[in-house]
Each structure stands twice: as structure tokens, then as C-alpha cells.
Short mmCIF file of C-alpha atoms in Angstrom, two decimals:
data_model
loop_
_atom_site.label_atom_id
_atom_site.label_comp_id
_atom_site.label_asym_id
_atom_site.label_seq_id
_atom_site.Cartn_x
_atom_site.Cartn_y
_atom_site.Cartn_z
CA MET B 1 0.00 0.00 0.00
CA THR B 2 1.32 3.47 -0.92
CA THR B 3 1.87 5.83 2.00
CA VAL B 4 2.69 9.52 2.21
CA SER B 5 6.20 8.88 3.49
CA ASP B 6 7.35 6.36 0.88
CA SER B 7 5.68 7.84 -2.23
CA PRO B 8 8.04 9.58 -4.70
CA ILE B 9 5.13 10.77 -6.80
CA HIS B 10 4.39 14.49 -7.02
CA GLN B 11 1.41 14.98 -9.27
CA HIS B 12 -0.74 18.08 -9.32
CA LEU B 13 -4.05 17.43 -11.02
CA THR B 14 -6.54 20.00 -12.32
CA LEU B 15 -9.99 18.86 -13.42
CA TYR B 16 -12.17 21.20 -15.49
CA VAL B 17 -15.73 19.88 -15.15
CA PRO B 18 -18.21 22.19 -16.92
CA GLY B 19 -21.80 21.49 -15.91
CA LEU B 20 -20.85 20.64 -12.33
CA LEU B 21 -22.58 22.80 -9.69
CA SER B 22 -25.51 23.47 -12.03
CA PRO B 23 -29.13 23.62 -10.75
CA GLN B 24 -29.65 20.00 -11.90
CA ASP B 25 -27.17 18.82 -9.26
CA SER B 26 -29.76 19.34 -6.54
CA ASP B 27 -31.92 16.62 -8.13
CA THR B 28 -29.05 14.11 -8.27
CA ALA B 29 -27.28 14.18 -4.92
CA GLN B 30 -29.52 11.92 -2.87
CA ASN B 31 -28.92 9.12 -0.38
CA GLY B 32 -25.17 9.75 -0.24
CA SER B 33 -24.65 8.55 -3.81
CA LEU B 34 -21.90 11.15 -4.42
CA ARG B 35 -19.97 10.68 -1.18
CA ALA B 36 -16.46 11.07 -2.64
CA LEU B 37 -17.29 14.21 -4.63
CA GLU B 38 -19.07 15.78 -1.67
CA THR B 39 -16.18 14.88 0.63
CA LEU B 40 -13.63 16.43 -1.71
CA LEU B 41 -15.61 19.66 -2.02
CA SER B 42 -16.31 19.85 1.72
CA ARG B 43 -12.63 19.52 2.66
CA ALA B 44 -11.36 21.81 -0.10
CA GLU B 45 -10.73 25.55 -0.10
CA VAL B 46 -12.73 27.75 -2.45
CA ILE B 47 -10.50 29.54 -4.96
CA ASP B 48 -11.23 33.24 -5.39
CA ARG B 49 -9.21 34.48 -8.33
CA GLY B 50 -11.77 35.68 -10.83
CA PHE B 51 -12.08 32.56 -12.96
CA PRO B 52 -14.81 33.42 -15.50
CA GLN B 53 -18.23 31.88 -15.87
CA GLY B 54 -19.07 30.16 -19.15
CA TYR B 55 -17.97 26.99 -20.93
CA GLU B 56 -15.68 28.47 -23.58
CA GLU B 57 -14.53 31.26 -21.25
CA GLY B 58 -13.30 28.59 -18.86
CA LEU B 59 -11.45 26.68 -21.56
CA PHE B 60 -9.64 29.81 -22.74
CA ALA B 61 -8.87 30.92 -19.17
CA LEU B 62 -7.02 27.63 -18.60
CA PHE B 63 -4.52 28.99 -21.13
CA ASP B 64 -4.48 32.50 -19.63
CA LEU B 65 -6.62 33.89 -22.46
CA VAL B 66 -9.54 36.23 -21.76
CA ARG B 67 -12.21 37.85 -23.90
CA GLN B 68 -11.28 41.29 -25.15
CA GLU B 69 -13.79 44.11 -24.82
CA ASN B 70 -16.38 44.15 -27.66
CA ALA B 71 -14.86 41.02 -29.17
CA ASP B 72 -15.54 37.29 -29.28
CA LEU B 73 -13.35 34.53 -28.03
CA PRO B 74 -11.86 33.30 -31.35
CA VAL B 75 -13.36 29.82 -31.10
CA ALA B 76 -13.79 29.47 -34.88
CA ALA B 77 -10.11 29.95 -35.73
CA VAL B 78 -9.09 27.65 -32.86
CA THR B 79 -11.42 24.73 -33.64
CA ARG B 80 -10.84 25.09 -37.39
CA MET B 81 -7.19 24.27 -36.74
CA PHE B 82 -8.33 21.12 -34.92
CA ASP B 83 -10.79 20.10 -37.66
CA MET B 84 -8.65 20.94 -40.70
CA GLY B 85 -5.11 20.74 -39.38
CA VAL B 86 -4.41 24.15 -40.91
CA ILE B 87 -2.86 27.13 -39.15
CA ASP B 88 -3.40 30.57 -40.66
CA ASN B 89 -4.01 34.12 -39.44
CA ASP B 90 -7.27 34.63 -41.31
CA TRP B 91 -10.48 35.83 -39.65
CA TRP B 92 -13.04 33.05 -39.23
CA LEU B 93 -16.57 32.79 -37.90
CA ARG B 94 -18.38 29.65 -36.76
CA ALA B 95 -21.60 29.19 -38.76
CA ASP B 96 -23.01 26.07 -37.14
CA PRO B 97 -26.14 24.22 -38.32
CA VAL B 98 -29.07 24.58 -35.92
CA HIS B 99 -32.83 24.13 -35.72
CA LEU B 100 -35.12 26.93 -34.56
CA SER B 101 -38.57 25.93 -33.32
CA LEU B 102 -41.42 28.41 -32.82
CA ASP B 103 -42.85 28.54 -29.30
CA ARG B 104 -45.48 31.31 -29.23
CA ASP B 105 -43.38 34.43 -29.78
CA ARG B 106 -40.06 32.70 -29.10
CA LEU B 107 -37.58 30.89 -31.33
CA ILE B 108 -35.94 28.07 -29.37
CA LEU B 109 -32.56 26.79 -30.59
CA ALA B 110 -31.46 23.17 -30.82
CA ASP B 111 -27.85 22.52 -31.84
CA ALA B 112 -26.21 19.70 -33.79
CA GLN B 113 -26.33 17.47 -30.71
CA LYS B 114 -30.04 17.05 -31.50
CA LEU B 115 -29.76 17.06 -35.30
CA GLU B 116 -27.28 14.25 -36.08
CA VAL B 117 -26.08 15.97 -39.26
CA THR B 118 -24.22 13.72 -41.70
CA LYS B 119 -21.24 14.73 -43.82
CA GLU B 120 -23.36 14.34 -46.95
CA GLU B 121 -26.08 16.62 -45.57
CA ALA B 122 -23.54 19.25 -44.55
CA SER B 123 -21.94 19.18 -48.00
CA GLY B 124 -25.32 19.42 -49.72
CA LEU B 125 -26.49 22.38 -47.68
CA ILE B 126 -23.22 24.25 -48.09
CA ALA B 127 -23.39 23.74 -51.86
CA GLU B 128 -26.86 25.31 -51.96
CA ILE B 129 -25.81 28.20 -49.71
CA MET B 130 -22.74 28.94 -51.79
CA GLU B 131 -24.80 29.11 -54.98
CA VAL B 132 -26.32 32.26 -53.50
CA PHE B 133 -23.44 33.74 -51.48
CA THR B 134 -20.35 33.02 -53.57
CA SER B 135 -20.82 36.36 -55.33
CA ASP B 136 -20.56 38.03 -51.91
CA GLY B 137 -17.07 36.63 -51.50
CA TRP B 138 -18.00 33.95 -48.97
CA LEU B 139 -15.90 30.89 -48.18
CA LEU B 140 -17.95 28.34 -46.20
CA LYS B 141 -16.52 24.98 -45.17
CA ALA B 142 -17.75 22.01 -43.07
CA PRO B 143 -14.74 19.83 -42.17
CA HIS B 144 -16.93 18.43 -39.40
CA PRO B 145 -20.72 18.03 -39.85
CA GLU B 146 -21.42 19.89 -36.61
CA ARG B 147 -18.83 22.66 -36.98
CA TRP B 148 -19.03 24.95 -40.00
CA TYR B 149 -16.63 27.81 -40.77
CA LEU B 150 -17.27 31.04 -42.65
CA LYS B 151 -14.79 33.59 -43.99
CA PRO B 152 -16.62 36.54 -45.60
CA MET B 153 -14.98 39.03 -47.93
CA ARG B 154 -14.26 41.30 -44.97
CA ALA B 155 -14.46 40.81 -41.23
CA PRO B 156 -17.68 42.40 -39.95
CA LYS B 157 -17.84 44.52 -36.81
CA LEU B 158 -19.85 42.17 -34.63
CA THR B 159 -19.97 40.63 -31.21
CA THR B 160 -21.72 37.27 -31.00
CA SER B 161 -23.03 34.85 -28.37
CA ALA B 162 -21.51 31.41 -27.90
CA LEU B 163 -23.72 28.56 -29.06
CA SER B 164 -23.53 26.98 -25.59
CA GLN B 165 -25.24 30.06 -24.15
CA VAL B 166 -28.23 29.79 -26.48
CA VAL B 167 -29.06 26.07 -26.64
CA GLY B 168 -32.62 25.50 -25.43
CA ARG B 169 -33.29 29.24 -25.18
CA ASP B 170 -34.99 32.00 -27.15
CA VAL B 171 -32.48 33.36 -29.68
CA HIS B 172 -33.85 36.91 -29.77
CA GLY B 173 -31.62 38.18 -26.97
CA PHE B 174 -28.50 36.57 -28.42
CA LEU B 175 -28.36 37.68 -32.06
CA PRO B 176 -25.14 39.33 -33.38
CA ARG B 177 -24.73 42.89 -32.21
CA GLY B 178 -22.49 45.77 -33.21
CA PRO B 179 -22.10 48.29 -36.04
CA ASP B 180 -22.81 45.64 -38.73
CA GLU B 181 -25.64 43.86 -36.91
CA LYS B 182 -28.46 44.97 -39.25
CA ALA B 183 -26.70 43.61 -42.32
CA TRP B 184 -26.03 40.28 -40.62
CA HIS B 185 -29.57 39.96 -39.30
CA THR B 186 -30.68 40.34 -42.92
CA ILE B 187 -28.19 37.67 -43.99
CA LEU B 188 -29.56 35.37 -41.32
CA ASN B 189 -33.12 35.88 -42.56
CA GLU B 190 -32.04 35.17 -46.15
CA LEU B 191 -30.32 31.97 -45.05
CA GLN B 192 -33.42 30.79 -43.21
CA ILE B 193 -35.55 31.33 -46.32
CA LEU B 194 -33.02 29.42 -48.42
CA LEU B 195 -32.77 26.54 -45.97
CA HIS B 196 -36.55 26.22 -45.72
CA THR B 197 -36.72 24.74 -49.22
CA ALA B 198 -33.25 23.12 -49.34
CA THR B 199 -33.23 19.60 -50.80
CA VAL B 200 -31.49 18.19 -47.74
CA ASN B 201 -34.20 19.53 -45.44
CA VAL B 202 -36.99 18.21 -47.63
CA GLU B 203 -35.46 14.74 -47.29
CA ARG B 204 -34.86 15.13 -43.55
CA GLU B 205 -38.48 16.04 -42.94
CA LYS B 206 -39.64 13.03 -44.97
CA GLU B 207 -37.56 10.89 -42.60
CA GLY B 208 -39.09 12.57 -39.56
CA LYS B 209 -35.93 14.50 -38.67
CA LEU B 210 -35.70 18.12 -37.60
CA PRO B 211 -34.75 20.39 -40.52
CA ILE B 212 -31.55 22.41 -40.36
CA ASN B 213 -33.37 25.69 -40.77
CA SER B 214 -30.76 28.22 -39.65
CA LEU B 215 -27.07 28.81 -38.93
CA TRP B 216 -25.65 30.22 -35.74
CA PHE B 217 -22.85 32.77 -36.16
CA TRP B 218 -20.39 32.91 -33.26
CA GLY B 219 -16.77 32.67 -32.09
CA SER B 220 -15.25 35.11 -34.56
CA GLY B 221 -11.64 36.19 -34.77
CA ARG B 222 -8.10 35.12 -35.56
CA LEU B 223 -5.86 32.59 -33.86
CA PRO B 224 -4.68 33.93 -30.49
CA ARG B 225 -1.09 34.18 -29.43
CA ILE B 226 -0.45 31.92 -26.46
CA ALA B 227 2.45 32.07 -24.04
CA PRO B 228 3.83 28.76 -22.73
CA VAL B 229 1.64 27.32 -19.99
CA SER B 230 2.50 25.30 -16.87
CA TRP B 231 0.66 22.13 -17.89
CA THR B 232 2.84 19.07 -18.28
CA ARG B 233 0.11 17.38 -20.31
CA ILE B 234 -3.51 18.07 -21.24
CA TRP B 235 -6.09 15.30 -21.45
CA SER B 236 -9.26 16.16 -23.35
CA ASN B 237 -11.77 14.96 -25.94
CA GLU B 238 -13.00 18.38 -27.04
CA PRO B 239 -11.52 20.53 -29.81
CA VAL B 240 -10.99 23.92 -28.14
CA SER B 241 -8.62 22.67 -25.42
CA LEU B 242 -6.82 20.28 -27.77
CA SER B 243 -6.21 23.11 -30.25
CA LEU B 244 -5.06 25.52 -27.55
CA ALA B 245 -2.72 22.82 -26.29
CA LYS B 246 -1.17 22.56 -29.75
CA LEU B 247 -0.84 26.34 -30.04
CA SER B 248 0.89 26.50 -26.66
CA GLY B 249 3.23 23.63 -27.50
CA THR B 250 1.79 21.43 -24.75
CA ALA B 251 1.58 17.66 -25.00
CA ALA B 252 -2.03 16.47 -25.24
CA GLY B 253 -4.09 13.33 -25.59
CA ASN B 254 -7.57 11.95 -25.16
CA VAL B 255 -9.15 11.41 -21.74
CA PRO B 256 -8.76 7.84 -20.46
CA GLY B 257 -11.80 5.94 -19.25
CA GLY B 258 -11.17 6.78 -15.60
CA TYR B 259 -8.69 7.86 -12.96
CA ALA B 260 -6.93 4.50 -12.65
CA GLU B 261 -6.22 4.34 -16.38
CA TRP B 262 -5.11 7.98 -16.39
CA HIS B 263 -2.72 7.41 -13.50
CA LYS B 264 -0.99 4.56 -15.34
CA GLN B 265 -0.39 6.81 -18.34
CA ALA B 266 0.42 10.08 -16.60
CA GLY B 267 3.88 9.36 -15.23
CA GLN B 268 5.10 10.31 -11.78
CA THR B 269 5.39 14.09 -11.79
CA GLY B 270 3.93 17.20 -13.30
CA GLU B 271 0.95 19.53 -13.63
CA HIS B 272 -1.83 17.67 -15.43
CA LEU B 273 -5.05 19.18 -16.81
CA ILE B 274 -8.05 16.94 -17.56
CA VAL B 275 -11.17 18.30 -19.27
CA LEU B 276 -14.25 16.24 -18.37
CA ASP B 277 -17.12 17.77 -20.35
CA GLU B 278 -19.69 14.96 -20.40
CA ILE B 279 -21.94 16.64 -17.83
CA HIS B 280 -22.02 19.85 -19.85
CA GLY B 281 -24.13 18.51 -22.71
CA ALA B 282 -26.77 17.17 -20.33
CA THR B 283 -26.86 20.51 -18.54
CA LEU B 284 -27.52 22.46 -21.74
CA TYR B 285 -30.72 20.54 -22.44
CA ASN B 286 -31.83 20.14 -18.82
CA ASP B 287 -31.61 16.39 -19.36
CA ALA B 288 -32.02 15.25 -15.76
CA ALA B 289 -31.62 11.52 -16.44
CA ARG B 290 -28.41 11.95 -18.43
CA HIS B 291 -27.10 14.52 -15.96
CA GLN B 292 -27.59 12.04 -13.13
CA GLU B 293 -25.90 9.27 -15.12
CA MET B 294 -22.87 11.47 -15.88
CA LEU B 295 -22.52 12.59 -12.26
CA HIS B 296 -22.56 9.01 -11.02
CA ARG B 297 -20.01 8.04 -13.66
CA LEU B 298 -17.81 10.93 -12.51
CA GLU B 299 -18.13 9.71 -8.92
CA LYS B 300 -17.24 6.08 -9.64
CA ASN B 301 -14.57 6.52 -12.31
CA TRP B 302 -12.82 9.62 -10.97
CA MET B 303 -13.80 10.93 -7.55
CA GLU B 304 -13.68 7.71 -5.51
CA PRO B 305 -10.17 6.60 -6.59
CA LEU B 306 -8.93 10.20 -6.63
CA LEU B 307 -9.99 10.75 -3.03
CA ARG B 308 -8.09 7.60 -2.00
CA ASP B 309 -4.90 8.74 -3.75
CA LEU B 310 -5.18 12.24 -2.31
CA LYS B 311 -5.41 10.83 1.20
CA SER B 312 -2.40 8.57 0.61
CA GLY B 313 -0.28 11.34 -0.92
CA VAL B 314 -0.03 9.86 -4.42
CA ILE B 315 -1.66 13.08 -5.64
CA VAL B 316 -0.35 16.07 -3.71
CA ARG B 317 -2.88 18.64 -4.88
CA LEU B 318 -6.21 18.64 -6.71
CA THR B 319 -7.82 21.69 -8.31
CA LEU B 320 -11.44 21.30 -9.38
CA MET B 321 -12.72 23.99 -11.75
CA THR B 322 -16.22 24.59 -13.11
CA ASP B 323 -17.89 26.83 -15.66
CA ALA B 324 -19.99 28.31 -12.84
CA GLY B 325 -17.04 30.44 -11.74
CA VAL B 326 -16.70 28.43 -8.50
CA ASN B 327 -13.46 26.48 -8.09
CA PHE B 328 -11.82 24.42 -5.35
CA THR B 329 -8.32 23.36 -4.34
CA LEU B 330 -7.42 20.48 -2.06
CA THR B 331 -4.05 19.22 -0.85
CA SER B 332 -3.26 15.73 0.35
CA ARG B 333 -3.19 16.97 3.95
CA GLN B 334 -6.56 18.70 3.58
CA ALA B 335 -8.11 15.54 2.13
CA ARG B 336 -7.48 13.85 5.47
CA ARG B 337 -9.38 16.48 7.49
CA TRP B 338 -12.04 14.05 8.69
CA TRP B 339 -13.49 16.65 11.05
CA HIS B 340 -14.72 18.68 8.03
CA TRP B 341 -18.19 17.24 7.75
CA ARG B 342 -19.36 16.12 4.31
CA ARG B 343 -21.96 18.54 2.98
CA SER B 344 -24.45 17.87 0.21
CA LEU B 345 -23.60 18.81 -3.37
CA THR B 346 -26.53 21.24 -3.31
CA SER B 347 -24.83 23.31 -0.61
CA HIS B 348 -21.78 23.77 -2.82
CA CYS B 349 -23.95 25.01 -5.69
CA GLN B 350 -24.72 28.00 -3.47
CA VAL B 351 -21.09 28.92 -2.72
#
């Protein structure tokens, strides 16, 4: 058995878990089913250093990048590098396929998670769009069916809202804003008219699928300049963090199935960052059943073995970060503070 005194391992582990500490957590934490997670949070110290709220904001902040005033986080340029393997300094805008459904006087957005867009459908729709907009100097590409990229003739003066902020909500308060907003609202209306009769959507509706009846413009800008970061290695399955890792010259790989598998691969020392974003998707759609499943998976696969290794000194420090702007840090010594009573997950949502 590993003990504090005979362990040569000095691993500092940071977990970024967007979706944790959301309102849905209060429906999940019952009957002590999340004992390890609740114990970790109850014995940890709350970090107060201005970590931003928001999914993408959190990912960029992990690389010391923040949103500039009246500008987007340049998600499009960053994820395009991941999807296409191309690095350039051009201005890009995400133009992702979405479905808008009418609910009285509201237009509710569903993203590609609900649409299951195929490569063939993406190619077909882009071909029809470009028949109309090529003369405007557009370049529109879909290297991934769910992530589309637009480079217009000139970069518009706009600020947009991240897709993750709008899913399941009325789009009216989130449309592009800025000096060029009127022109781009008109473009959006024209696209919706075009997509209404697109061949791909006619076929989708015959098959009982939701039509792709709009695009969502967001994440505009150019590739950011990144200074070297302290991470020894980054473990993630999502494109923003993997691309930022490449830009910063940091080793990166996919997330293993759980803590035990990660620990075998991680080596004995270093600052490791793991992005666990499975809960986030369930949170966006208020999917209580999936949210509960993901929390219990997090507990079993990560929190239970991690708590054991923290207590034994195999991991010397854990930092747990969320997209709610509430973050925690816990040392091996603090993990053994048995006199800090375990509090419910709901109580930590109110920190």
C-alpha cells in the first residue's frame, strides 16, 4: 500500500468539469450517492481568483486567455485548426447548423447534438448556400458536420453569443450585435428562407428529422497568441482545449476511461489538466436523467479513486474547476481532514 512517506510521486491534477454545480445537481445528490465528490468539495478551499463563468470562457482561461472588450473569443479559428489541421491568421466565424422551433413568440434553438447531421447533408447544404453567397465573397466549409466555418470578404464589426449560451433558449436576446448587426440579421433571414426549401431539409423532414433551418454565427476572430503554460500534459476529448494545447506547445491526448487508467499513463510528476465535459451537454438541455448518469459516472470513475490517492499522498494537490465560476483546491493533507463534515452537493452550488 502506498503511504505519504514512501511515495516519490508528485502529481498536481486539475480537473475542469463544466456542468458541475448546475441547478440539476440538486436533483441528483440523494442518499449519499456522491460521497467522494461531496467529501472532496467539503474539505477543499474555495478559490477566489476571478475565474470566468461560461464553458468556452473557462477553456480559454485555462490557457491564460480572456475575452477582449467588444470582441468574441476566437473559437472558430481555434477549432478550425483542430478540424482541418491548418494554421493561418485569417479571420473566421463559426456558422453552425441549428434548428429553430417556434414557441409562441419565441424561437428556441437546438444545436447539432439534437440534429445528427451527416457529412453528406452538410456538403449538400453548403453547396446550396454557396450558390447564393459566392458572389458576396464567402468561403464556407464544413470539415466536421457539426462545426461549419465562414470567412466573408471582410471581417464584420460584430460581437456574437456562444452557441452553448443559447441552446434550449430563445435566440432573440443573443443575435449578433455591433455596427454591422443589421446587415447580418438580414443575412440570417435570407439563409433561413433558403434553408426552408433546401433539398437536404426536404429529405430530412420526410424521414421525420428536424430540418436544419438556420445557422448560428459565433466565435469570430483570428488565432490567439499563447504564451507557454504550466501544464505538463492536457487530457481532453473536445476541440478547443486540444487546439489551444497545440498552439501553446503542450503535449495532449484523449481522456482515459477513468482515474486508474489515467494514472498509469500520466507518469510520476507534473501539472496535469483533464477536461471532463460529459456533464455539460446534459446541462444544456436540462436532461435530468443523463445529468444524473454522468454525475454518477464521474463519482465512480474519478472521484472515488482520486480521493483515495489524495489521502495517501499519491496526488499532492487537486484543483477542481467549473464553468460556474466556482473552483476548489485540495491538498493531500486537507483531504485527510475528517473533522470537516461532508456537505451535500446542493450546498456547494450555493457557494
